Coordinates of C-alpha atoms and ligand atoms in Angstrom, one line a residue:
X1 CA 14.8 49.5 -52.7
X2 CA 14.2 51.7 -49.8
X3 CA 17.3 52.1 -47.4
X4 CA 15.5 53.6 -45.1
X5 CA 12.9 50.5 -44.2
X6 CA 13.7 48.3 -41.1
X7 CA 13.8 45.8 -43.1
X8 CA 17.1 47.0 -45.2
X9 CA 18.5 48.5 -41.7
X10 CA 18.2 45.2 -40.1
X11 CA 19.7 43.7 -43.6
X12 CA 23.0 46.3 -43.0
X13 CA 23.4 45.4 -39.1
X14 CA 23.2 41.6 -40.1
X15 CA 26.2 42.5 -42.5
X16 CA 28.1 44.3 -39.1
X17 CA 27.3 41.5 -36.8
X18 CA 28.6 38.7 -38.9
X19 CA 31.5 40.1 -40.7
X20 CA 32.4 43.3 -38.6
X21 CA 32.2 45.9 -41.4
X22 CA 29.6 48.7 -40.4
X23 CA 28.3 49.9 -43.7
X24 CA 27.9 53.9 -44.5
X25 CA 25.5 55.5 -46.3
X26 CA 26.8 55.5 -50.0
X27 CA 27.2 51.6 -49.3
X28 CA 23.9 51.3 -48.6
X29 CA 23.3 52.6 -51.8
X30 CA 25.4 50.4 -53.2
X31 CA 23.8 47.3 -51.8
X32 CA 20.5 48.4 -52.6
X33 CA 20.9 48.6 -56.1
X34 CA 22.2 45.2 -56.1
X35 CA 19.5 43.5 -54.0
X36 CA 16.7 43.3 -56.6
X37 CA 18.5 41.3 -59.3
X38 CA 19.5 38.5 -56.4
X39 CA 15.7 38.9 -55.5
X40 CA 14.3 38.2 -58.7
X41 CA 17.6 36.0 -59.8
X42 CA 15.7 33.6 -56.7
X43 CA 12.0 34.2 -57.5
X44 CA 11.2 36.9 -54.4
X45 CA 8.9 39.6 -54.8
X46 CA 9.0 40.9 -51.4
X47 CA 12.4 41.9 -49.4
X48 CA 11.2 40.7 -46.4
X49 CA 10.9 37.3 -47.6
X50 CA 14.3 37.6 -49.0
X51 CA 16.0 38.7 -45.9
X52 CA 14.1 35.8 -44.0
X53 CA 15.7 33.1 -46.0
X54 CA 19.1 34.7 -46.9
X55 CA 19.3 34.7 -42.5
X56 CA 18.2 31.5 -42.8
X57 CA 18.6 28.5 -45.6
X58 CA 21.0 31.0 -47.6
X59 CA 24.4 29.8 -48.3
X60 CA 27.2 31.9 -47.0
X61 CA 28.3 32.6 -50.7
X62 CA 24.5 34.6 -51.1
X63 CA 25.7 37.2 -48.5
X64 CA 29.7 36.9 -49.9
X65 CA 28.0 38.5 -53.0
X66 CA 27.4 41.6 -51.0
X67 CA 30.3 41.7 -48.8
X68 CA 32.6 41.6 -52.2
X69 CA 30.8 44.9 -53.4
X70 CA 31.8 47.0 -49.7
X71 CA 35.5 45.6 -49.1
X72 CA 38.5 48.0 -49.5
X73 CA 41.1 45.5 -51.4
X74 CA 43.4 48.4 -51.6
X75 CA 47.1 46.9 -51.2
X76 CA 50.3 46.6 -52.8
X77 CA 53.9 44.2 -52.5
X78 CA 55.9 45.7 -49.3
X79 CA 53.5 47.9 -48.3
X80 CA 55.2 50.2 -45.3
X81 CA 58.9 48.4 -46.2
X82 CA 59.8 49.4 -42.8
X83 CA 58.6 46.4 -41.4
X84 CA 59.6 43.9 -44.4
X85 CA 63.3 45.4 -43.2
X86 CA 62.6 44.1 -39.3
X87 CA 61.9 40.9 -40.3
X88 CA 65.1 40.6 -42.5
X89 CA 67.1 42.1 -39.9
X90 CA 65.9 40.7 -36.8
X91 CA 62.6 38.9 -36.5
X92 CA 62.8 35.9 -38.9
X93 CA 65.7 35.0 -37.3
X94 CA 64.4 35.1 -34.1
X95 CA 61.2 33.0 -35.2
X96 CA 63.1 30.5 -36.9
X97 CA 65.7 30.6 -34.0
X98 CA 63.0 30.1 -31.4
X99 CA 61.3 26.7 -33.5
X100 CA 64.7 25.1 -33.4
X101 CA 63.6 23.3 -36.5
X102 CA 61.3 20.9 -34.7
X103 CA 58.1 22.6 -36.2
X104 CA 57.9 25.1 -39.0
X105 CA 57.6 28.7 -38.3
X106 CA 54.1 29.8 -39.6
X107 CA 53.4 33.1 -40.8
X108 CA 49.6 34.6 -41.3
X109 CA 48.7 37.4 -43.6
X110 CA 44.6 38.1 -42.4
X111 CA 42.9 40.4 -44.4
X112 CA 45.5 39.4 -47.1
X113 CA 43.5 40.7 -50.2
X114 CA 45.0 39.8 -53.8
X115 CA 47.4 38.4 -52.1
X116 CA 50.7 41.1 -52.2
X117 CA 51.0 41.3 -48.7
X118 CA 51.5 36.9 -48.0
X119 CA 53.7 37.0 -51.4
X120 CA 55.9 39.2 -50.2
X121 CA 56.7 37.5 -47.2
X122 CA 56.7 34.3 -49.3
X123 CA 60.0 36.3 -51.8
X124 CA 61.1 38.6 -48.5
X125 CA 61.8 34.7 -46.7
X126 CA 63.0 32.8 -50.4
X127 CA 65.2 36.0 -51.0
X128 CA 66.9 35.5 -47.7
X129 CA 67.4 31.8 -46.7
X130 CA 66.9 30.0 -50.3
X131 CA 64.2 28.1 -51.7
X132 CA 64.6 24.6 -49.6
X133 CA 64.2 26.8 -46.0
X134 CA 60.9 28.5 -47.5
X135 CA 59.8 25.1 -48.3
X136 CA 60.7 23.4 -45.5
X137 CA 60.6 25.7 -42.3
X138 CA 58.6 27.9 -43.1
X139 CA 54.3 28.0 -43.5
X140 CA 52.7 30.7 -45.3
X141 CA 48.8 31.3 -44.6
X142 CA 46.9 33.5 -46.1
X143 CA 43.4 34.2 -45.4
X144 CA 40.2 36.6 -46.6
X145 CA 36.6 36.8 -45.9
X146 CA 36.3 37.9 -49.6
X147 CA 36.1 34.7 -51.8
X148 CA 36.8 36.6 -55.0
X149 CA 39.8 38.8 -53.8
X150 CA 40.8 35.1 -53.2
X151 CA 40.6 33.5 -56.4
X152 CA 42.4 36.4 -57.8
X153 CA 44.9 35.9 -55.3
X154 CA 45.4 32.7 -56.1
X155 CA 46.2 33.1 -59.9
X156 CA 49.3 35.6 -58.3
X157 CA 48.8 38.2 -61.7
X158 CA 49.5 41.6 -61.1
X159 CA 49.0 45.2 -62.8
X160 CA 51.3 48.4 -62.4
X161 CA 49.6 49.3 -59.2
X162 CA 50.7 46.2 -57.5
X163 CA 54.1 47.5 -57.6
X164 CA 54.5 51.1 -55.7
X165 CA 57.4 50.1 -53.8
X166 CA 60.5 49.9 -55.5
X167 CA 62.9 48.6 -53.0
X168 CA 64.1 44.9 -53.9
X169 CA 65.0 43.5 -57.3
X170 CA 61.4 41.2 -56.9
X171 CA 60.1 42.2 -60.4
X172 CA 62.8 41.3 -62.1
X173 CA 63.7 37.9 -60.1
X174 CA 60.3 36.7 -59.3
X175 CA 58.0 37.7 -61.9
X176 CA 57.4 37.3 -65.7
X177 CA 56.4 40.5 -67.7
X178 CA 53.7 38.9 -70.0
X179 CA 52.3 40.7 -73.4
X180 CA 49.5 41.5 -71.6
X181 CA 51.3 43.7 -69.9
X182 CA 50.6 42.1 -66.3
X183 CA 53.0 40.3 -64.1
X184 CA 52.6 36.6 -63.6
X185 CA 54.4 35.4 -59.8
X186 CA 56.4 32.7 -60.3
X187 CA 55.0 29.1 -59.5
X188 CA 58.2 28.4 -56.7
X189 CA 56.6 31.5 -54.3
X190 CA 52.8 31.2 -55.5
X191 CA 53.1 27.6 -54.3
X192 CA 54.0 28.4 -51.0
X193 CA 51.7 30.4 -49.9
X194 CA 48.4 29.2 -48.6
X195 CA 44.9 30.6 -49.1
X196 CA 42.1 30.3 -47.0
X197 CA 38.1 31.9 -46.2
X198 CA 38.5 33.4 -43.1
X199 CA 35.8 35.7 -41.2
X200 CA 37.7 37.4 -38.3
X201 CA 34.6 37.9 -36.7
X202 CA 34.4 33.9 -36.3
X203 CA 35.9 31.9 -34.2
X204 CA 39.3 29.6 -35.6
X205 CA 37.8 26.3 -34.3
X206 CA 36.1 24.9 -37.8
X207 CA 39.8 26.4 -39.7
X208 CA 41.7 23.4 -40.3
X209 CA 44.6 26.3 -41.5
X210 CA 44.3 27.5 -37.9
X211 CA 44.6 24.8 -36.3
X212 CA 48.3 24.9 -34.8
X213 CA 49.2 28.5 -33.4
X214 CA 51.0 30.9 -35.1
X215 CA 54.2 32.4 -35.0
X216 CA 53.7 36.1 -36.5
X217 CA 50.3 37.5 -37.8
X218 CA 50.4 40.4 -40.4
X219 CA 46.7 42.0 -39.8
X220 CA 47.1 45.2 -41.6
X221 CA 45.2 47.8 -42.8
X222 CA 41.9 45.3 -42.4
X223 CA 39.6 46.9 -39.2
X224 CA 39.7 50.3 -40.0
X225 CA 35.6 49.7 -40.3
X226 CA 35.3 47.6 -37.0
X227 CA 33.9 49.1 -33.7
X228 CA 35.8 48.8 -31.0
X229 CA 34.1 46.1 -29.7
X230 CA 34.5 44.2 -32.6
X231 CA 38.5 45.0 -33.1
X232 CA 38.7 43.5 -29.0
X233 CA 37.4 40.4 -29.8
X234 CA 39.4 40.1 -32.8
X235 CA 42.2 41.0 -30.6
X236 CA 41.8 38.1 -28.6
X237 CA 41.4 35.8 -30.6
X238 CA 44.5 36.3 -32.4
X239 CA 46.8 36.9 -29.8
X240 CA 45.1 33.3 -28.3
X241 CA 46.5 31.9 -31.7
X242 CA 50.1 33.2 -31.4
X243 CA 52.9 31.3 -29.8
X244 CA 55.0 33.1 -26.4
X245 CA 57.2 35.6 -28.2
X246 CA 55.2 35.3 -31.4
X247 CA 54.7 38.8 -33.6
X248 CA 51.6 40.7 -34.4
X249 CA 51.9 43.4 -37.6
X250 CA 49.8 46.2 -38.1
X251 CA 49.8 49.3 -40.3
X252 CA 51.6 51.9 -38.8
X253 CA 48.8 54.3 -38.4
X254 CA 46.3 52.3 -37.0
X255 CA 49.2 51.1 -34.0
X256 CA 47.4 53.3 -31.3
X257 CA 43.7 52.0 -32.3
X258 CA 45.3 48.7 -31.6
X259 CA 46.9 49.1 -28.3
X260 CA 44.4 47.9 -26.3
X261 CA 46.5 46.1 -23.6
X262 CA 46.3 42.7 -24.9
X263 CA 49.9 42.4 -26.3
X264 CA 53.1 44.3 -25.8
X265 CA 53.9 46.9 -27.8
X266 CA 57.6 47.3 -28.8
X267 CA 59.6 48.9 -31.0
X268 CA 61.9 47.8 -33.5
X269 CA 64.2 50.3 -34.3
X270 CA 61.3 52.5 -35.3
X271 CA 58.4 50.3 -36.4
X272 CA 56.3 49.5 -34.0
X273 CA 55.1 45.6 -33.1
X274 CA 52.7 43.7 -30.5
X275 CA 54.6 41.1 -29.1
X276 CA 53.0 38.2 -27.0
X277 CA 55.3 38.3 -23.9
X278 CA 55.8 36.8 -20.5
X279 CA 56.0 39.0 -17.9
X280 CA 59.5 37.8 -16.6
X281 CA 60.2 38.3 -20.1
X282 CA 59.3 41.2 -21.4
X283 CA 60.6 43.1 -24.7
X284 CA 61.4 46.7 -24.1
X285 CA 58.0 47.9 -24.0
X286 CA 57.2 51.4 -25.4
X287 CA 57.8 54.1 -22.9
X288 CA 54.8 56.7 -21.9
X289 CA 52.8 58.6 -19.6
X290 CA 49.6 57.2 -19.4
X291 CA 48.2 61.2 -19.1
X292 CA 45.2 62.2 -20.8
X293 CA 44.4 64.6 -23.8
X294 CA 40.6 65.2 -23.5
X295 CA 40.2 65.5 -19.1
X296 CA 42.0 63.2 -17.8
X297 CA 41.0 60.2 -16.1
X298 CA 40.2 61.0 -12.4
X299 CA 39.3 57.6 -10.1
X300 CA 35.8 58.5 -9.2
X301 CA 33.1 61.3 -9.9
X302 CA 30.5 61.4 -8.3
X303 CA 27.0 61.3 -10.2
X304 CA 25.2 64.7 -10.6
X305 CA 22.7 65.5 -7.7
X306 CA 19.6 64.8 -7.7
X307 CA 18.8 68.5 -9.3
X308 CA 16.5 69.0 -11.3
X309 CA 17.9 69.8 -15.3
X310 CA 15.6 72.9 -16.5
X311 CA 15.9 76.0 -15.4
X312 CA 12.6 76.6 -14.4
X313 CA 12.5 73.3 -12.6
X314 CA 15.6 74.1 -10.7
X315 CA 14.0 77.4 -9.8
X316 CA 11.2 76.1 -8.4
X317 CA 12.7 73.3 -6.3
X318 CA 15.3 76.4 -4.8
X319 CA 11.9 78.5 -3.8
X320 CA 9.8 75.3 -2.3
X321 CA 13.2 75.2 0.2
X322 CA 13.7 78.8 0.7
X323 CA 9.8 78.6 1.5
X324 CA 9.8 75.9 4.0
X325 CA 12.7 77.4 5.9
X326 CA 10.6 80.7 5.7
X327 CA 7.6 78.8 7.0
X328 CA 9.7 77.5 10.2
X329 CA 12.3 80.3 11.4
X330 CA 13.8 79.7 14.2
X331 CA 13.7 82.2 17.3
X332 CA 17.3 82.5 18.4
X333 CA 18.1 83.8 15.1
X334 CA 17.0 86.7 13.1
X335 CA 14.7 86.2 10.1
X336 CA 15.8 85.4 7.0
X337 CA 16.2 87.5 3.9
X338 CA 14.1 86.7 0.9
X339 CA 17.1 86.3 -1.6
X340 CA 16.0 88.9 -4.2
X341 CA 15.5 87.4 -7.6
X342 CA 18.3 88.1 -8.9
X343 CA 20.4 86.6 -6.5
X344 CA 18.2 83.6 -6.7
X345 CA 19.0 83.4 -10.4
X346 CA 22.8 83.5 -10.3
X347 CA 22.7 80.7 -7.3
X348 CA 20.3 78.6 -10.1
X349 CA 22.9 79.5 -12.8
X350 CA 25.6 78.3 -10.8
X351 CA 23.9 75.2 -9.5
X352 CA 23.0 74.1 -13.1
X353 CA 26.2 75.0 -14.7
X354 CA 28.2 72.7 -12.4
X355 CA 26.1 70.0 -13.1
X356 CA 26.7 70.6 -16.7
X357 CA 30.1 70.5 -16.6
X358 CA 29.7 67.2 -14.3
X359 CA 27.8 65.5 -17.1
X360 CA 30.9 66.1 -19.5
X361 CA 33.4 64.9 -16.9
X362 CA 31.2 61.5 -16.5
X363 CA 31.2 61.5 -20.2
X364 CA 34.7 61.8 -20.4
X365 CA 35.4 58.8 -18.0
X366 CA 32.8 56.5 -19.7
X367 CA 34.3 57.5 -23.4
X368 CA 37.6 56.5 -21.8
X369 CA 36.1 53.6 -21.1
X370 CA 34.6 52.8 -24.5
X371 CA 31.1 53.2 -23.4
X372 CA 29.9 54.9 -26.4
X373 CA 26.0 54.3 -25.8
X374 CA 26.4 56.1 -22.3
X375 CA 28.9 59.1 -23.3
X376 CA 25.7 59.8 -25.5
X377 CA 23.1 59.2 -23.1
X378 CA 24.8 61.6 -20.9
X379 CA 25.5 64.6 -23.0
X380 CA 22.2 64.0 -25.0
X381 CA 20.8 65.2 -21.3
X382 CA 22.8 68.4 -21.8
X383 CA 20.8 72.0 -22.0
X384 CA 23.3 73.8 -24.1
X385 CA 26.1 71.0 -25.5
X386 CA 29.3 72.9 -25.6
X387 CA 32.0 72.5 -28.7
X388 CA 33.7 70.4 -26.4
X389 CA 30.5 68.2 -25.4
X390 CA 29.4 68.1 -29.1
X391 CA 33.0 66.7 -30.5
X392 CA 32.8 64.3 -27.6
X393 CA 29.4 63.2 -29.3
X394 CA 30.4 63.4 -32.4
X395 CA 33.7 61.0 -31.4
X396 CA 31.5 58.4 -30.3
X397 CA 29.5 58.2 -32.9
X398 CA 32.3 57.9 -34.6
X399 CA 33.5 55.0 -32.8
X400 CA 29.8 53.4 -33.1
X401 CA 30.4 53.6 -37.2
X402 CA 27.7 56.3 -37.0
X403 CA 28.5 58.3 -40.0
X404 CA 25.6 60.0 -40.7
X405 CA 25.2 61.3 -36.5
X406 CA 28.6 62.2 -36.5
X407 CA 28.6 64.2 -39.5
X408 CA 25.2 66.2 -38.1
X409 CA 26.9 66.6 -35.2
X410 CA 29.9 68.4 -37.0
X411 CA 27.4 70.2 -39.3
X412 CA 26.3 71.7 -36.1
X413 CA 29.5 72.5 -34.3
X414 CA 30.8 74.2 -37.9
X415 CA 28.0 76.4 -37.8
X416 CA 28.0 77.0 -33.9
X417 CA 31.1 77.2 -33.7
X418 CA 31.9 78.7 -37.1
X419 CA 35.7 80.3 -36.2
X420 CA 36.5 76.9 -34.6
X421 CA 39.2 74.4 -36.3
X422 CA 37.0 71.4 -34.5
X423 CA 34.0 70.7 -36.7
X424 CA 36.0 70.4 -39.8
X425 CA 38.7 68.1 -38.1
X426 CA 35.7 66.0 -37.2
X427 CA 34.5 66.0 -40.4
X428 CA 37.8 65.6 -41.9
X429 CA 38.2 62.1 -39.5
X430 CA 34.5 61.3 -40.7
X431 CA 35.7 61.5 -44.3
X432 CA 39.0 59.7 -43.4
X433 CA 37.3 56.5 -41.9
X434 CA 34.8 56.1 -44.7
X435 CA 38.3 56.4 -47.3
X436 CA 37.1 59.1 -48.6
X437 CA 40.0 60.8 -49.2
X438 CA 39.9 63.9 -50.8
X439 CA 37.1 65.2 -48.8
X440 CA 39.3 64.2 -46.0
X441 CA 42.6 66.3 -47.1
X442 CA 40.0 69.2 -48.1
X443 CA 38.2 69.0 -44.3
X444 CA 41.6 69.1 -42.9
X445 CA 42.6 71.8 -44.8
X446 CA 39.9 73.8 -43.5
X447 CA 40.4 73.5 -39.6
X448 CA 44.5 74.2 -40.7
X449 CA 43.5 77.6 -42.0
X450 CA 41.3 78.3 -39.4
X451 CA 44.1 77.8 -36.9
X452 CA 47.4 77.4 -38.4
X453 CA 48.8 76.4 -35.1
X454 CA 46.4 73.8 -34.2
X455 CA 48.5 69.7 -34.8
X456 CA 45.6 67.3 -34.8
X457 CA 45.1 67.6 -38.4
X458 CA 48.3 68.0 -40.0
X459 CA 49.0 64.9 -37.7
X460 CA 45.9 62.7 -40.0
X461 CA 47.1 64.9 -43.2
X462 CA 50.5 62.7 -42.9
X463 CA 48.9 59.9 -42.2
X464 CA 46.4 60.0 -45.4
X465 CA 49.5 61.1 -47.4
X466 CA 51.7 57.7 -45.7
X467 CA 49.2 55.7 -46.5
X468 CA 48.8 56.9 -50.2
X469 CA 52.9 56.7 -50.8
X470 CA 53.1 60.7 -51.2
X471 CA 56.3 60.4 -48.8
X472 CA 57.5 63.6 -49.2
X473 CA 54.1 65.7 -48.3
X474 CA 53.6 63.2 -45.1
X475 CA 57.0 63.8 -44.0
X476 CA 56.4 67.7 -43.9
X477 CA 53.1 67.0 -42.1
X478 CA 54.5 65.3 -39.3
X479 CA 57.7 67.6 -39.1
X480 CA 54.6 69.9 -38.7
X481 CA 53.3 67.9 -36.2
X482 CA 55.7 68.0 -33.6
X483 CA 56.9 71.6 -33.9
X484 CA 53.4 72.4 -32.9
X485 CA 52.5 69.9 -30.2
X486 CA 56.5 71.1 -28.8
X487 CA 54.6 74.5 -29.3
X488 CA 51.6 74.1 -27.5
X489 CA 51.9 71.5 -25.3
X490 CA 47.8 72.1 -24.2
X491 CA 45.8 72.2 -26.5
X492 CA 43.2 69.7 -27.0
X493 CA 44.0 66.9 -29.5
X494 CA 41.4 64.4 -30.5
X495 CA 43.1 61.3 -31.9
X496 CA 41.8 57.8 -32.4
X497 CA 42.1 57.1 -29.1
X498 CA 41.0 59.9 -26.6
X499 CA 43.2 58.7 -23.2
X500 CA 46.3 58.9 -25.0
X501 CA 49.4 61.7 -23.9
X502 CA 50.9 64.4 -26.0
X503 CA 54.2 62.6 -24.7
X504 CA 53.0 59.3 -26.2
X505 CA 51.4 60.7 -29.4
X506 CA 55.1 63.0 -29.7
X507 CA 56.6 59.4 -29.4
X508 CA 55.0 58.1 -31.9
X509 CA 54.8 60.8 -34.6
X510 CA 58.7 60.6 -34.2
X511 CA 59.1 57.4 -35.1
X512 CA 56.9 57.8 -38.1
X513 CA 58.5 60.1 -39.4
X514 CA 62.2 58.2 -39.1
X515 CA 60.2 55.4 -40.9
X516 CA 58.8 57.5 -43.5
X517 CA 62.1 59.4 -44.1
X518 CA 64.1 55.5 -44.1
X519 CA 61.6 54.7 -46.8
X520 CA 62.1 57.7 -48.8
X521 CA 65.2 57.6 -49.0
X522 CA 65.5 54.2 -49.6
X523 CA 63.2 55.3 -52.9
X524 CA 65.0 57.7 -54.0
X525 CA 68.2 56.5 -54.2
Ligands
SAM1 C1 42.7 47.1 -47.4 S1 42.8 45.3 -47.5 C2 44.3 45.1 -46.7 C3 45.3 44.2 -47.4 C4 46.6 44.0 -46.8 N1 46.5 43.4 -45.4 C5 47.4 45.3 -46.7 O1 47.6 45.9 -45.7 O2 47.9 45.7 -47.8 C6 41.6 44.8 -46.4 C7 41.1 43.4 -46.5 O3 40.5 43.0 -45.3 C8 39.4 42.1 -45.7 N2 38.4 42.0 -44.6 C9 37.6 43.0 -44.2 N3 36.8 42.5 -43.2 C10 37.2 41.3 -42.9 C11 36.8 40.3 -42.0 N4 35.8 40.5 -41.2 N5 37.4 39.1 -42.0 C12 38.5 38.9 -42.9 N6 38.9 39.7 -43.8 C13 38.3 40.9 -43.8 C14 38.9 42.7 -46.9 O4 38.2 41.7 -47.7 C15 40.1 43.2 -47.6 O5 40.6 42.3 -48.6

């Protein structure tokens, strides 16, 4: 199977238009190698033919069979405990509070996987009110686009891994240790929670489970694949789904990805949650200065002039002026000079260099704005890119799910650029999306010892280490972190989102790291 052929290219971006997951290169692979057995399994000889009816006739299940083999199901029972504790201390409280026990307060896991993250909530609620409460005031849903990672869900056994956090006795109180060695949930919490297909990239209407809003919606740790556009959409329809006050949960890392303005985020004595608020009453919102990190946003540029782009072309259009004026000098003045060459040169230099740098400051705003295509377009016009211009690109690949551009991109700034810690953060953030991990850490690495002072990548170091449960070596990263964006409060910082401040990324590293340290030491003692 060639995965280079339109045909298997329009195959992929059918898989990213209906379920949001934009597939890389080694998943193309993968898919490929599975694609002539389903062929011949249905009697086609060509892939074209396949593709036509599998767009067509095909049941959904026929393309499940390939979204099963891409999906990250990496998860695990109260995963980031931090917020597990905010809705034993506070929120659950408040939900329950708020339904007044005319309706039951619904909790949604989406993206739930083999189901830890709705079980947990289902032992976190039966743990703190009783069994007849869970039962009878509350609703757990739990949905997945992955029909297998449902089924195995469903039958709530567990391995070792399923267990990496070791706060709560719910080992011992909710599950049975088989021979087997695997952990069977017992049938009082498995019962309670409900499962359900759900696409995020479709709309609710055709879910009966989604047919009453929500109270609180756990959607962790599920778009890291999306493109932006896709994660705004998805944005909006959730929050549509969630009642006045109600909660929205994701992981900790991914919080400024998600803060796109639709809901309020808020912190809860250091984990941070969208909230769905009325104005007139609003929960204390987190506090920052919306100043930028890459240029900041300015209200207007102006388009380049109409100047020509090439050197030669500039030149030319300068000397057809001077010529003219030549051609018709006035009398009450005194001739002009022909501007020697050279000086014609440095006024051409000068001309094209500040449309240059005009082109990056237009990219700038329309990157700000998520205009990905037309950062491109603009910088792709640019005679000589600089490191700056060609991590811009490289960043919106990036947010286009471009691997393969972005990484040629970075190829090019590390060997442009060779001395400069900003290719191999690029490429470590390249690596990072695609869960590669270890090429991640080792990319990361790389721009750290190129410039020990620089924070961006010690910053996605603690992050990859968070998310992996290596507390200890994500705590020192972010300590790292903030001693050297207190350090150097200028330099340039690339983060997920570009328009964010140093004030606001400083905020939020902080309260990280108090989680991070709360969960430690919650571990180790
Ligand atoms: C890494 S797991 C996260 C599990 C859990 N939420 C957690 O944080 O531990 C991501 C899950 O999202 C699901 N997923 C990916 N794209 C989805 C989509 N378009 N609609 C619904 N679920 C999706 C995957 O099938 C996978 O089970």
């Amino acid at each position: 199977m060639q995965t280079a052929s339109p045909a298997f290219q329009k195959f992929c971006q059918t898989i990213t238009d209906r379920y949001g997951i934009v597939i890389t290169r080694d998943q193309q692979d993968i898919l490929a190698r599975y694609v002539p057995g389903r062929m011949s399994y249905f009697g086609y000889q060509y892939f074209e033919d396949y593709l036509t009816w599998l767009s067509g006739k095909a049941s959904e299940t026929e393309w499940e069979q390939y979204i099963s083999l891409i999906t990250n199901n990496e998860t695990y029972f109260f995963r980031e405990p931090n917020h597990f504790r905010i809705l034993d201390t506070q929120i659950l409280d408040e939900l329950l509070k708020q339904a007044n026990g005319k309706r039951k307060v619904r909790l949604w896991s989406c993206g739930c996987s083999s189901g830890e993250e709705p079980y947990s909530l289902a032992m976190l609620v039966r743990d703190k009110y009783g069994e007849a409460v869970l039962r009878d005031q509350f609703e757990i849903l739990a949905s997945d686009l992955d029909q297998k990672i449902l089924q195995s869900a469903r039958s709530a056994l567990y391995g070792r891994n399923s267990f990496r956090v070791k706060e709560h006795n719910y080992i011992l109180s909710h599950f049975e240790n088989l021979p087997t060695g695997k952990y069977q949930l017992e049938e009082k919490i498995k019962s309670q929670v409900r499962f359900f297909r759900y696409n995020v990239c479709e709309d609710m209407d055709k879910i009966p489970e989604l047919q009453e809003p929500v109270d609180l919606v756990f959607f962790r740790n599920v778009s890291i694949y999306f493109t932006a556009e896709t994660l705004k959409k998805v944005h909006t329809r959730i929050q549509s789904k969630l009642v006045m006050n109600g909660y929205l949960f994701v992981a900790s890392c991914e919080t400024m990805l998600h803060d796109i303005g639709l809901l309020k985020l808020t912190d809860h004595h250091g984990a941070f949650v969208f909230k769905k608020a009325l104005s007139s009453n609003q929960p204390e919102t987190v506090k920052y200065q919306p100043a930028s990190v890459i240029p900041p946003k300015t209200d207007r540029v102006e388009s380049p002039a109409a100047v020509p782009q090439s050197y030669e072309a500039l030149l030319k259009h300068i000397r057809g002026v001077m010529d003219r004026r030549q051609a018709t000098p006035s009398v009450q003045t005194a001739p002009t000079r022909k501007p020697a060459e050279s000086e014609l040169a440095e006024t051409v230099t000068a001309a094209i260099r500040q449309n240059q740098e005009q082109l990056t400051d237009l990219a700038v705003l329309r990157l700000h704005e998520d205009l990905f295509e037309e950062t491109l377009a603009l910088l792709r016009s640019k005679k000589d890119p600089t490191l700056n211009d060609l991590s811009i690109m490289a960043y919106a690949n990036l947010s286009l799910s471009r691997f393969d551009e972005a990484m040629e991109l970075t190829d090019r700034m590390k060997k442009q650029y060779e001395f400069s810690p900003v290719g191999y953060l690029m490429e470590g953030l390249i690596h990072k999306l695609q869960s590669k991990t270890d090429l991640a850490i080792a990319a990361f690495r790389r721009s750290i010892y190129l410039d020990l002072n620089f924070a961006t990548p010690h910053f996605h170091l603690g992050t990859i280490y968070q998310q992996t449960g290596k507390l200890p070596m994500a705590i020192n990263e972010f300590e790292l972190t903030l001693r050297l964006i207190d350090k150097n409060k200028k330099q340039l910082v690339i983060f997920n989102k570009p328009d964010v401040s140093l004030d606001y990324i400083q905020y939020v590293v902080q309260r990280l790291l108090k989680t991070i340290q709360q969960d430690y030491s919650g571990r180790v003692s």
